[in-house]
mmCIF file of C-alpha atoms and ligand atoms in Angstrom:
data_model
loop_
_atom_site.group_PDB
_atom_site.id
_atom_site.type_symbol
_atom_site.label_atom_id
_atom_site.label_comp_id
_atom_site.label_asym_id
_atom_site.label_seq_id
_atom_site.Cartn_x
_atom_site.Cartn_y
_atom_site.Cartn_z
ATOM 1 C CA MET A 1 5.463 81.497 -139.100
ATOM 2 C CA THR A 2 2.674 81.154 -141.621
ATOM 3 C CA ASP A 3 -0.597 81.714 -139.771
ATOM 4 C CA ALA A 4 -2.278 84.951 -138.777
ATOM 5 C CA GLU A 5 -2.140 83.581 -135.241
ATOM 6 C CA ASP A 6 1.670 83.474 -135.429
ATOM 7 C CA PHE A 7 1.723 87.242 -135.904
ATOM 8 C CA ARG A 8 -0.966 88.173 -133.420
ATOM 9 C CA ALA A 9 1.471 89.291 -130.710
ATOM 10 C CA LEU A 10 3.581 91.401 -133.082
ATOM 11 C CA PRO A 11 2.591 95.049 -132.533
ATOM 12 C CA LYS A 12 1.311 96.647 -135.734
ATOM 13 C CA VAL A 13 0.478 100.080 -137.117
ATOM 14 C CA GLU A 14 -2.242 100.300 -139.754
ATOM 15 C CA LEU A 15 -2.543 103.416 -141.925
ATOM 16 C CA HIS A 16 -5.286 102.409 -144.361
ATOM 17 C CA LEU A 17 -8.557 101.144 -142.938
ATOM 18 C CA HIS A 18 -12.032 102.348 -143.932
ATOM 19 C CA LEU A 19 -14.182 102.528 -140.808
ATOM 20 C CA GLU A 20 -17.370 101.404 -142.577
ATOM 21 C CA GLY A 21 -15.409 98.911 -144.674
ATOM 22 C CA ALA A 22 -14.206 97.282 -141.480
ATOM 23 C CA ALA A 23 -17.754 96.627 -140.253
ATOM 24 C CA PRO A 24 -18.185 92.899 -139.600
ATOM 25 C CA PRO A 25 -21.082 91.562 -141.722
ATOM 26 C CA GLY A 26 -22.831 90.321 -138.552
ATOM 27 C CA PHE A 27 -22.737 93.852 -137.174
ATOM 28 C CA ILE A 28 -24.358 95.259 -140.324
ATOM 29 C CA ARG A 29 -26.952 92.440 -140.357
ATOM 30 C CA ARG A 30 -27.895 93.194 -136.743
ATOM 31 C CA LEU A 31 -28.327 96.899 -137.455
ATOM 32 C CA ALA A 32 -30.376 96.072 -140.564
ATOM 33 C CA ALA A 33 -32.665 93.846 -138.475
ATOM 34 C CA GLU A 34 -33.034 96.520 -135.783
ATOM 35 C CA LYS A 35 -33.979 99.096 -138.408
ATOM 36 C CA SER A 36 -36.045 96.747 -140.583
ATOM 37 C CA VAL A 37 -33.847 97.363 -143.622
ATOM 38 C CA ASP A 38 -33.645 94.499 -146.126
ATOM 39 C CA LEU A 39 -29.968 93.989 -146.962
ATOM 40 C CA SER A 40 -30.231 90.282 -147.800
ATOM 41 C CA GLY A 41 -28.914 90.928 -151.338
ATOM 42 C CA ILE A 42 -25.450 91.961 -150.177
ATOM 43 C CA PHE A 43 -24.563 88.766 -148.311
ATOM 44 C CA ASP A 44 -23.450 85.358 -149.555
ATOM 45 C CA ALA A 45 -24.723 81.997 -148.296
ATOM 46 C CA ARG A 46 -22.146 81.973 -145.473
ATOM 47 C CA GLY A 47 -23.085 85.448 -144.318
ATOM 48 C CA GLY A 48 -20.078 87.277 -145.774
ATOM 49 C CA TYR A 49 -20.310 90.260 -148.094
ATOM 50 C CA ALA A 50 -20.901 89.225 -151.712
ATOM 51 C CA PHE A 51 -19.549 91.182 -154.685
ATOM 52 C CA ARG A 52 -18.434 90.414 -158.225
ATOM 53 C CA ASP A 53 -15.883 93.126 -158.955
ATOM 54 C CA PHE A 54 -14.677 96.530 -157.780
ATOM 55 C CA ARG A 55 -17.713 98.557 -158.919
ATOM 56 C CA HIS A 56 -20.065 95.996 -157.389
ATOM 57 C CA PHE A 57 -17.951 96.050 -154.205
ATOM 58 C CA LEU A 58 -18.531 99.823 -153.986
ATOM 59 C CA GLN A 59 -22.296 99.274 -154.389
ATOM 60 C CA VAL A 60 -22.402 96.597 -151.692
ATOM 61 C CA TYR A 61 -20.275 98.822 -149.445
ATOM 62 C CA GLU A 62 -22.665 101.749 -149.891
ATOM 63 C CA ALA A 63 -25.688 99.511 -149.287
ATOM 64 C CA ALA A 64 -24.148 98.345 -145.984
ATOM 65 C CA CYS A 65 -23.610 102.001 -145.027
ATOM 66 C CA THR A 66 -27.322 102.747 -145.309
ATOM 67 C CA VAL A 67 -27.936 101.138 -141.900
ATOM 68 C CA LEU A 68 -25.343 103.412 -140.259
ATOM 69 C CA GLN A 69 -27.930 106.056 -139.500
ATOM 70 C CA THR A 70 -27.152 107.646 -136.125
ATOM 71 C CA PRO A 71 -24.128 108.757 -134.076
ATOM 72 C CA GLU A 72 -24.861 105.818 -131.748
ATOM 73 C CA ASP A 73 -24.486 103.421 -134.708
ATOM 74 C CA PHE A 74 -21.044 104.909 -135.374
ATOM 75 C CA ARG A 75 -20.113 104.676 -131.705
ATOM 76 C CA ARG A 76 -20.918 100.958 -131.747
ATOM 77 C CA LEU A 77 -19.182 100.495 -135.110
ATOM 78 C CA THR A 78 -16.000 102.218 -133.954
ATOM 79 C CA ARG A 79 -15.821 100.087 -130.807
ATOM 80 C CA ALA A 80 -16.405 96.848 -132.762
ATOM 81 C CA VAL A 81 -13.784 97.751 -135.369
ATOM 82 C CA LEU A 82 -11.146 98.783 -132.836
ATOM 83 C CA GLU A 83 -11.732 95.635 -130.794
ATOM 84 C CA GLN A 84 -11.251 93.569 -133.955
ATOM 85 C CA SER A 85 -8.061 95.473 -134.859
ATOM 86 C CA ALA A 86 -6.649 95.185 -131.349
ATOM 87 C CA GLU A 87 -7.252 91.416 -131.465
ATOM 88 C CA ALA A 88 -5.048 91.319 -134.579
ATOM 89 C CA GLY A 89 -2.269 93.097 -132.692
ATOM 90 C CA VAL A 90 -2.829 96.595 -134.101
ATOM 91 C CA ILE A 91 -1.659 99.198 -131.576
ATOM 92 C CA HIS A 92 -2.385 102.295 -133.656
ATOM 93 C CA THR A 93 -4.766 102.721 -136.544
ATOM 94 C CA GLU A 94 -5.651 105.520 -138.912
ATOM 95 C CA ALA A 95 -9.208 105.085 -140.100
ATOM 96 C CA PHE A 96 -10.845 106.769 -143.063
ATOM 97 C CA LEU A 97 -14.025 108.481 -141.898
ATOM 98 C CA SER A 98 -16.515 109.500 -144.574
ATOM 99 C CA PRO A 99 -18.992 112.214 -143.563
ATOM 100 C CA ASP A 100 -20.844 111.260 -146.768
ATOM 101 C CA PHE A 101 -21.687 107.884 -145.222
ATOM 102 C CA CYS A 102 -22.731 109.259 -141.837
ATOM 103 C CA GLY A 103 -26.499 109.113 -141.527
ATOM 104 C CA GLY A 104 -27.168 109.483 -145.229
ATOM 105 C CA GLY A 105 -24.615 112.224 -145.815
ATOM 106 C CA ASP A 106 -26.198 115.109 -143.897
ATOM 107 C CA LEU A 107 -22.932 116.985 -143.445
ATOM 108 C CA SER A 108 -24.470 119.444 -140.982
ATOM 109 C CA ALA A 109 -24.505 116.603 -138.419
ATOM 110 C CA TRP A 110 -20.821 115.704 -138.920
ATOM 111 C CA ARG A 111 -19.706 117.038 -135.518
ATOM 112 C CA GLU A 112 -22.224 114.768 -133.731
ATOM 113 C CA TYR A 113 -21.013 111.709 -135.623
ATOM 114 C CA LEU A 114 -17.417 112.654 -135.004
ATOM 115 C CA ALA A 115 -18.080 113.103 -131.263
ATOM 116 C CA ALA A 116 -19.535 109.583 -131.083
ATOM 117 C CA ILE A 117 -16.573 108.119 -133.007
ATOM 118 C CA THR A 118 -14.093 109.980 -130.809
ATOM 119 C CA ASP A 119 -15.821 108.811 -127.608
ATOM 120 C CA ALA A 120 -15.678 105.206 -128.779
ATOM 121 C CA ALA A 121 -12.001 105.587 -129.695
ATOM 122 C CA THR A 122 -11.220 106.948 -126.222
ATOM 123 C CA GLU A 123 -13.030 103.992 -124.643
ATOM 124 C CA ALA A 124 -11.278 101.523 -126.931
ATOM 125 C CA GLN A 125 -7.910 102.977 -125.967
ATOM 126 C CA ARG A 126 -8.813 102.386 -122.308
ATOM 127 C CA ASP A 127 -10.275 98.895 -122.869
ATOM 128 C CA PHE A 128 -8.119 97.447 -125.672
ATOM 129 C CA GLY A 129 -4.966 99.603 -125.619
ATOM 130 C CA ILE A 130 -5.324 100.676 -129.255
ATOM 131 C CA THR A 131 -5.027 104.316 -130.370
ATOM 132 C CA MET A 132 -6.827 105.764 -133.385
ATOM 133 C CA ARG A 133 -6.767 108.903 -135.505
ATOM 134 C CA GLY A 134 -9.271 109.863 -138.197
ATOM 135 C CA VAL A 135 -8.522 110.688 -141.831
ATOM 136 C CA VAL A 136 -11.586 112.322 -143.381
ATOM 137 C CA ALA A 137 -12.175 110.864 -146.841
ATOM 138 C CA CYS A 138 -14.183 112.350 -149.665
ATOM 139 C CA ILE A 139 -15.673 109.973 -152.198
ATOM 140 C CA ARG A 140 -14.417 110.463 -155.740
ATOM 141 C CA HIS A 141 -17.531 109.328 -157.576
ATOM 142 C CA PHE A 142 -19.667 111.722 -155.493
ATOM 143 C CA GLY A 143 -17.914 114.519 -157.393
ATOM 144 C CA PRO A 144 -15.890 117.690 -156.750
ATOM 145 C CA ASP A 145 -18.748 119.701 -155.156
ATOM 146 C CA LYS A 146 -19.234 117.079 -152.451
ATOM 147 C CA SER A 147 -15.466 116.863 -151.979
ATOM 148 C CA ARG A 148 -15.347 120.569 -151.192
ATOM 149 C CA ALA A 149 -18.086 120.227 -148.578
ATOM 150 C CA THR A 150 -16.329 117.197 -147.085
ATOM 151 C CA ALA A 151 -13.006 119.050 -146.976
ATOM 152 C CA ARG A 152 -14.720 121.881 -145.093
ATOM 153 C CA CYS A 153 -15.961 119.305 -142.540
ATOM 154 C CA ALA A 154 -12.394 118.058 -142.206
ATOM 155 C CA ALA A 155 -10.912 121.544 -141.918
ATOM 156 C CA GLU A 156 -13.464 122.634 -139.307
ATOM 157 C CA THR A 157 -12.675 119.623 -137.112
ATOM 158 C CA ALA A 158 -8.930 119.386 -137.799
ATOM 159 C CA GLY A 159 -6.555 118.898 -134.910
ATOM 160 C CA GLY A 160 -6.463 116.359 -132.125
ATOM 161 C CA PHE A 161 -8.369 113.358 -133.436
ATOM 162 C CA ILE A 162 -8.745 114.376 -137.092
ATOM 163 C CA THR A 163 -5.268 114.466 -138.546
ATOM 164 C CA GLY A 164 -5.629 113.743 -142.255
ATOM 165 C CA PHE A 165 -7.672 114.078 -145.415
ATOM 166 C CA GLY A 166 -7.960 111.708 -148.346
ATOM 167 C CA ILE A 167 -10.006 110.540 -151.281
ATOM 168 C CA ALA A 168 -11.484 107.070 -151.831
ATOM 169 C CA GLY A 169 -14.081 105.661 -154.201
ATOM 170 C CA ASP A 170 -14.096 104.947 -157.915
ATOM 171 C CA GLU A 171 -10.776 105.946 -159.460
ATOM 172 C CA GLY A 172 -12.475 105.974 -162.835
ATOM 173 C CA ALA A 173 -14.550 109.031 -161.876
ATOM 174 C CA GLY A 174 -12.980 112.362 -162.754
ATOM 175 C CA ALA A 175 -9.318 113.238 -162.318
ATOM 176 C CA PRO A 176 -7.260 114.235 -159.260
ATOM 177 C CA ARG A 177 -7.100 117.855 -160.467
ATOM 178 C CA ASP A 178 -10.902 118.072 -160.014
ATOM 179 C CA PHE A 179 -10.266 117.705 -156.282
ATOM 180 C CA THR A 180 -7.461 120.260 -155.897
ATOM 181 C CA TRP A 181 -9.641 122.729 -153.996
ATOM 182 C CA ALA A 182 -10.559 120.122 -151.394
ATOM 183 C CA PHE A 183 -6.947 119.094 -150.862
ATOM 184 C CA ASP A 184 -5.754 122.713 -150.683
ATOM 185 C CA CYS A 185 -8.428 123.410 -148.068
ATOM 186 C CA ALA A 186 -7.364 120.372 -146.017
ATOM 187 C CA ARG A 187 -3.658 121.224 -146.317
ATOM 188 C CA GLU A 188 -4.280 124.788 -145.143
ATOM 189 C CA ALA A 189 -6.035 123.326 -142.095
ATOM 190 C CA GLY A 190 -2.838 121.436 -141.259
ATOM 191 C CA LEU A 191 -4.059 117.980 -142.276
ATOM 192 C CA GLY A 192 -1.839 115.243 -143.685
ATOM 193 C CA LEU A 193 -2.814 114.191 -147.211
ATOM 194 C CA THR A 194 -3.286 110.824 -148.886
ATOM 195 C CA ALA A 195 -5.125 109.734 -152.041
ATOM 196 C CA HIS A 196 -6.256 106.408 -153.426
ATOM 197 C CA ALA A 197 -4.362 106.057 -156.711
ATOM 198 C CA GLY A 198 -2.540 103.392 -158.662
ATOM 199 C CA GLU A 199 -5.129 100.816 -157.651
ATOM 200 C CA TRP A 200 -7.481 100.844 -160.645
ATOM 201 C CA GLY A 201 -5.679 103.703 -162.361
ATOM 202 C CA GLY A 202 -2.206 103.166 -163.843
ATOM 203 C CA PRO A 203 1.050 104.967 -163.021
ATOM 204 C CA GLU A 204 -0.342 108.221 -164.451
ATOM 205 C CA SER A 205 -2.927 108.274 -161.653
ATOM 206 C CA VAL A 206 -0.142 108.167 -159.063
ATOM 207 C CA ARG A 207 1.712 110.992 -160.824
ATOM 208 C CA ALA A 208 -1.482 113.046 -160.900
ATOM 209 C CA ALA A 209 -2.102 112.496 -157.172
ATOM 210 C CA LEU A 210 1.447 113.661 -156.424
ATOM 211 C CA ASP A 211 1.403 116.628 -158.824
ATOM 212 C CA ASP A 212 -2.183 117.872 -158.445
ATOM 213 C CA LEU A 213 -3.015 116.950 -154.838
ATOM 214 C CA CYS A 214 0.512 117.164 -153.337
ATOM 215 C CA VAL A 215 -0.030 114.116 -151.134
ATOM 216 C CA THR A 216 2.762 112.556 -149.069
ATOM 217 C CA ARG A 217 1.089 109.140 -148.983
ATOM 218 C CA ILE A 218 -0.710 107.112 -151.614
ATOM 219 C CA GLY A 219 -3.499 104.631 -150.888
ATOM 220 C CA HIS A 220 -2.421 101.468 -152.732
ATOM 221 C CA GLY A 221 -0.162 103.003 -155.423
ATOM 222 C CA VAL A 222 0.918 99.516 -156.416
ATOM 223 C CA ARG A 223 0.487 100.065 -160.152
ATOM 224 C CA ALA A 224 3.441 102.449 -159.966
ATOM 225 C CA ILE A 225 5.429 99.263 -160.542
ATOM 226 C CA GLU A 226 4.498 99.551 -164.247
ATOM 227 C CA ASP A 227 6.708 102.651 -164.613
ATOM 228 C CA THR A 228 10.346 102.480 -163.498
ATOM 229 C CA ALA A 229 10.819 106.267 -163.502
ATOM 230 C CA LEU A 230 7.823 106.621 -161.202
ATOM 231 C CA VAL A 231 9.149 103.943 -158.851
ATOM 232 C CA ASP A 232 12.427 105.922 -158.679
ATOM 233 C CA ARG A 233 10.494 109.118 -158.008
ATOM 234 C CA LEU A 234 8.555 107.479 -155.159
ATOM 235 C CA ALA A 235 11.755 106.120 -153.643
ATOM 236 C CA GLU A 236 13.579 109.458 -153.918
ATOM 237 C CA SER A 237 10.707 111.530 -152.542
ATOM 238 C CA GLY A 238 10.053 109.112 -149.666
ATOM 239 C CA THR A 239 6.384 108.868 -150.629
ATOM 240 C CA VAL A 240 4.714 106.244 -148.481
ATOM 241 C CA LEU A 241 2.484 103.616 -150.056
ATOM 242 C CA GLU A 242 -0.402 102.236 -148.003
ATOM 243 C CA VAL A 243 -0.332 98.793 -149.596
ATOM 244 C CA CYS A 244 -3.250 96.415 -149.049
ATOM 245 C CA PRO A 245 -2.298 93.208 -150.877
ATOM 246 C CA GLY A 246 -5.242 91.087 -149.708
ATOM 247 C CA SER A 247 -7.661 93.758 -150.937
ATOM 248 C CA ASN A 248 -5.950 93.917 -154.330
ATOM 249 C CA ILE A 249 -6.066 90.134 -154.710
ATOM 250 C CA ALA A 250 -9.668 89.777 -153.508
ATOM 251 C CA LEU A 251 -10.763 92.468 -155.974
ATOM 252 C CA GLY A 252 -8.907 90.794 -158.840
ATOM 253 C CA LEU A 253 -6.156 93.332 -159.442
ATOM 254 C CA TYR A 254 -3.532 90.597 -159.077
ATOM 255 C CA ALA A 255 -4.035 86.871 -159.543
ATOM 256 C CA ASP A 256 -2.334 85.831 -156.308
ATOM 257 C CA TRP A 257 0.167 86.825 -153.622
ATOM 258 C CA ARG A 258 3.192 85.890 -155.714
ATOM 259 C CA ALA A 259 2.034 88.193 -158.492
ATOM 260 C CA HIS A 260 1.598 91.136 -156.117
ATOM 261 C CA PRO A 261 4.299 93.834 -156.544
ATOM 262 C CA VAL A 262 4.706 94.805 -152.873
ATOM 263 C CA ALA A 263 8.089 93.078 -152.581
ATOM 264 C CA LYS A 264 9.381 94.607 -155.824
ATOM 265 C CA LEU A 265 8.352 98.063 -154.651
ATOM 266 C CA ARG A 266 10.047 97.582 -151.310
ATOM 267 C CA ASP A 267 13.193 96.200 -152.928
ATOM 268 C CA ALA A 268 13.293 99.279 -155.200
ATOM 269 C CA GLY A 269 13.510 101.474 -152.109
ATOM 270 C CA VAL A 270 9.885 102.615 -151.938
ATOM 271 C CA LYS A 271 8.508 103.121 -148.423
ATOM 272 C CA VAL A 272 5.784 100.494 -148.273
ATOM 273 C CA THR A 273 3.451 99.878 -145.356
ATOM 274 C CA LEU A 274 0.828 97.147 -144.944
ATOM 275 C CA SER A 275 -2.887 97.555 -144.301
ATOM 276 C CA THR A 276 -6.152 95.695 -144.771
ATOM 277 C CA ASP A 277 -8.438 98.337 -146.411
ATOM 278 C CA ASP A 278 -11.805 96.666 -145.636
ATOM 279 C CA PRO A 279 -10.879 93.445 -143.816
ATOM 280 C CA PRO A 280 -14.242 91.618 -143.513
ATOM 281 C CA PHE A 281 -14.986 92.227 -147.189
ATOM 282 C CA PHE A 282 -11.730 90.529 -148.131
ATOM 283 C CA HIS A 283 -11.707 87.866 -145.396
ATOM 284 C CA THR A 284 -8.460 89.216 -144.037
ATOM 285 C CA SER A 285 -6.784 90.708 -140.973
ATOM 286 C CA LEU A 286 -3.423 92.417 -140.641
ATOM 287 C CA GLY A 287 -1.991 89.215 -139.164
ATOM 288 C CA ALA A 288 -3.322 87.235 -142.149
ATOM 289 C CA GLU A 289 -1.622 89.704 -144.520
ATOM 290 C CA TYR A 290 1.689 89.187 -142.708
ATOM 291 C CA ALA A 291 1.269 85.422 -142.750
ATOM 292 C CA ALA A 292 0.563 85.384 -146.489
ATOM 293 C CA LEU A 293 3.659 87.500 -147.185
ATOM 294 C CA ALA A 294 5.724 85.217 -144.953
ATOM 295 C CA ARG A 295 4.496 82.198 -146.927
ATOM 296 C CA THR A 296 4.855 83.646 -150.412
ATOM 297 C CA HIS A 297 7.766 86.099 -150.115
ATOM 298 C CA GLY A 298 9.668 84.719 -147.154
ATOM 299 C CA TRP A 299 9.234 87.901 -145.104
ATOM 300 C CA ASP A 300 9.927 87.473 -141.421
ATOM 301 C CA GLU A 301 9.407 89.314 -138.177
ATOM 302 C CA SER A 302 12.285 91.720 -138.800
ATOM 303 C CA ASP A 303 10.760 92.701 -142.162
ATOM 304 C CA PHE A 304 7.416 93.426 -140.528
ATOM 305 C CA ARG A 305 9.022 95.359 -137.682
ATOM 306 C CA ALA A 306 10.794 97.548 -140.251
ATOM 307 C CA LEU A 307 7.521 98.188 -142.137
ATOM 308 C CA ASN A 308 5.793 99.093 -138.889
ATOM 309 C CA ARG A 309 8.500 101.637 -138.091
ATOM 310 C CA ILE A 310 7.929 103.180 -141.538
ATOM 311 C CA ALA A 311 4.198 103.296 -140.814
ATOM 312 C CA ALA A 312 4.777 104.954 -137.443
ATOM 313 C CA GLU A 313 7.055 107.553 -139.045
ATOM 314 C CA ALA A 314 4.434 108.220 -141.734
ATOM 315 C CA ALA A 315 1.423 108.362 -139.415
ATOM 316 C CA PHE A 316 -0.466 111.651 -139.459
ATOM 317 C CA CYS A 317 0.079 112.602 -135.833
ATOM 318 C CA ASP A 318 1.980 114.941 -133.559
ATOM 319 C CA THR A 319 5.478 114.311 -132.217
ATOM 320 C CA ALA A 320 4.368 113.045 -128.807
ATOM 321 C CA THR A 321 1.887 110.590 -130.339
ATOM 322 C CA ARG A 322 4.542 109.313 -132.747
ATOM 323 C CA ALA A 323 7.025 108.800 -129.910
ATOM 324 C CA ASP A 324 4.343 106.891 -128.004
ATOM 325 C CA ILE A 325 3.543 104.677 -131.028
ATOM 326 C CA LEU A 326 7.235 103.950 -131.634
ATOM 327 C CA ASN A 327 7.669 103.100 -127.977
ATOM 328 C CA ARG A 328 4.732 100.710 -128.042
ATOM 329 C CA LEU A 329 6.148 99.084 -131.196
ATOM 330 C CA GLU A 330 9.519 98.576 -129.582
ATOM 331 C CA PRO A 331 9.603 99.461 -125.905
ATOM 332 C CA ALA A 332 12.890 101.019 -124.812
ATOM 333 C CA PRO A 333 14.911 98.389 -122.901
HETATM 334 N N1 ADE B 401 -13.367 102.426 -150.416
HETATM 335 C C1 ADE B 401 -13.224 101.345 -149.641
HETATM 336 N N2 ADE B 401 -12.307 100.510 -150.142
HETATM 337 C C2 ADE B 401 -11.836 101.095 -151.269
HETATM 338 C C3 ADE B 401 -10.874 100.741 -152.235
HETATM 339 N N3 ADE B 401 -10.168 99.606 -152.149
HETATM 340 N N4 ADE B 401 -10.669 101.577 -153.277
HETATM 341 C C4 ADE B 401 -11.341 102.718 -153.365
HETATM 342 N N5 ADE B 401 -12.258 103.105 -152.484
HETATM 343 C C5 ADE B 401 -12.514 102.299 -151.434
HETATM 344 ZN ZN1 ZN B 402 -8.934 102.052 -149.370
#
């Protein structure tokens, strides 16, 4: 089993997917043409997204978002993304939604965007059998003031579809403690919490996310491997890592799949899960991630089933939804 195709039928749970980052380049090109926006600079000769490094990736990502201007654009985007995920065998996905990228960041219109996203998710559940929940993400390099406004959006729409809050963006901008207010606000609204850390920041960034933001999940977190005491802490606390190996390799964090620490983290008892982050940017799919790990680390179907159970247990959702996800992963005989 070494091809994405080999893993297509295996039911999967994905906890770390950026809605805009999952936009197929053709989808963004079509919207750009419809709106007469020149985005030619962000594509390579074969039509994929082109970027040199992480900071440039963030710029290209934000340029692509400029054509996502109306709730209808987000309705179409959500349907396209969920169809793509369902084709890869994903049965439940948690997608980061960034009010800051909705129609140029006019947060007063957040409820309209969210209604369009929710409608599309309901239709996708009917048409493709995939369920989705939204994790509102603030953007670190947009600063603490924006994060507070974004957290208020999340808190005001918490419950039902919106089940979590997180932070993405440039880990080099500010420190987790600058975002404590936003995370406190989200926690008080009953939202599950996750933070991107230990991707571009070292182990100290993971510690800071745990200590200052009190998250139960970490986006990436892979650089925890550089600190044995931290690895032990993650294992003991049951903190869940949303690991996206293909993203880390495409962005140059690790040279190749063999060098990636996901297996070491798992073997040390850390709860790892697998996700794609921004699949079209990194030419990946969840099935392709599984296939690469099968090829390079010898993981097999039973390994992936175990990781999917961890993901289902860690999903930000209510008890009935979790039971439904677990049942769709492994139907009762
Ligand atoms: N936004 C989208 N992808 C991201 C990543 N890998 N790191 C931080 N922010 C992101
Ligand atoms: Zn991410």
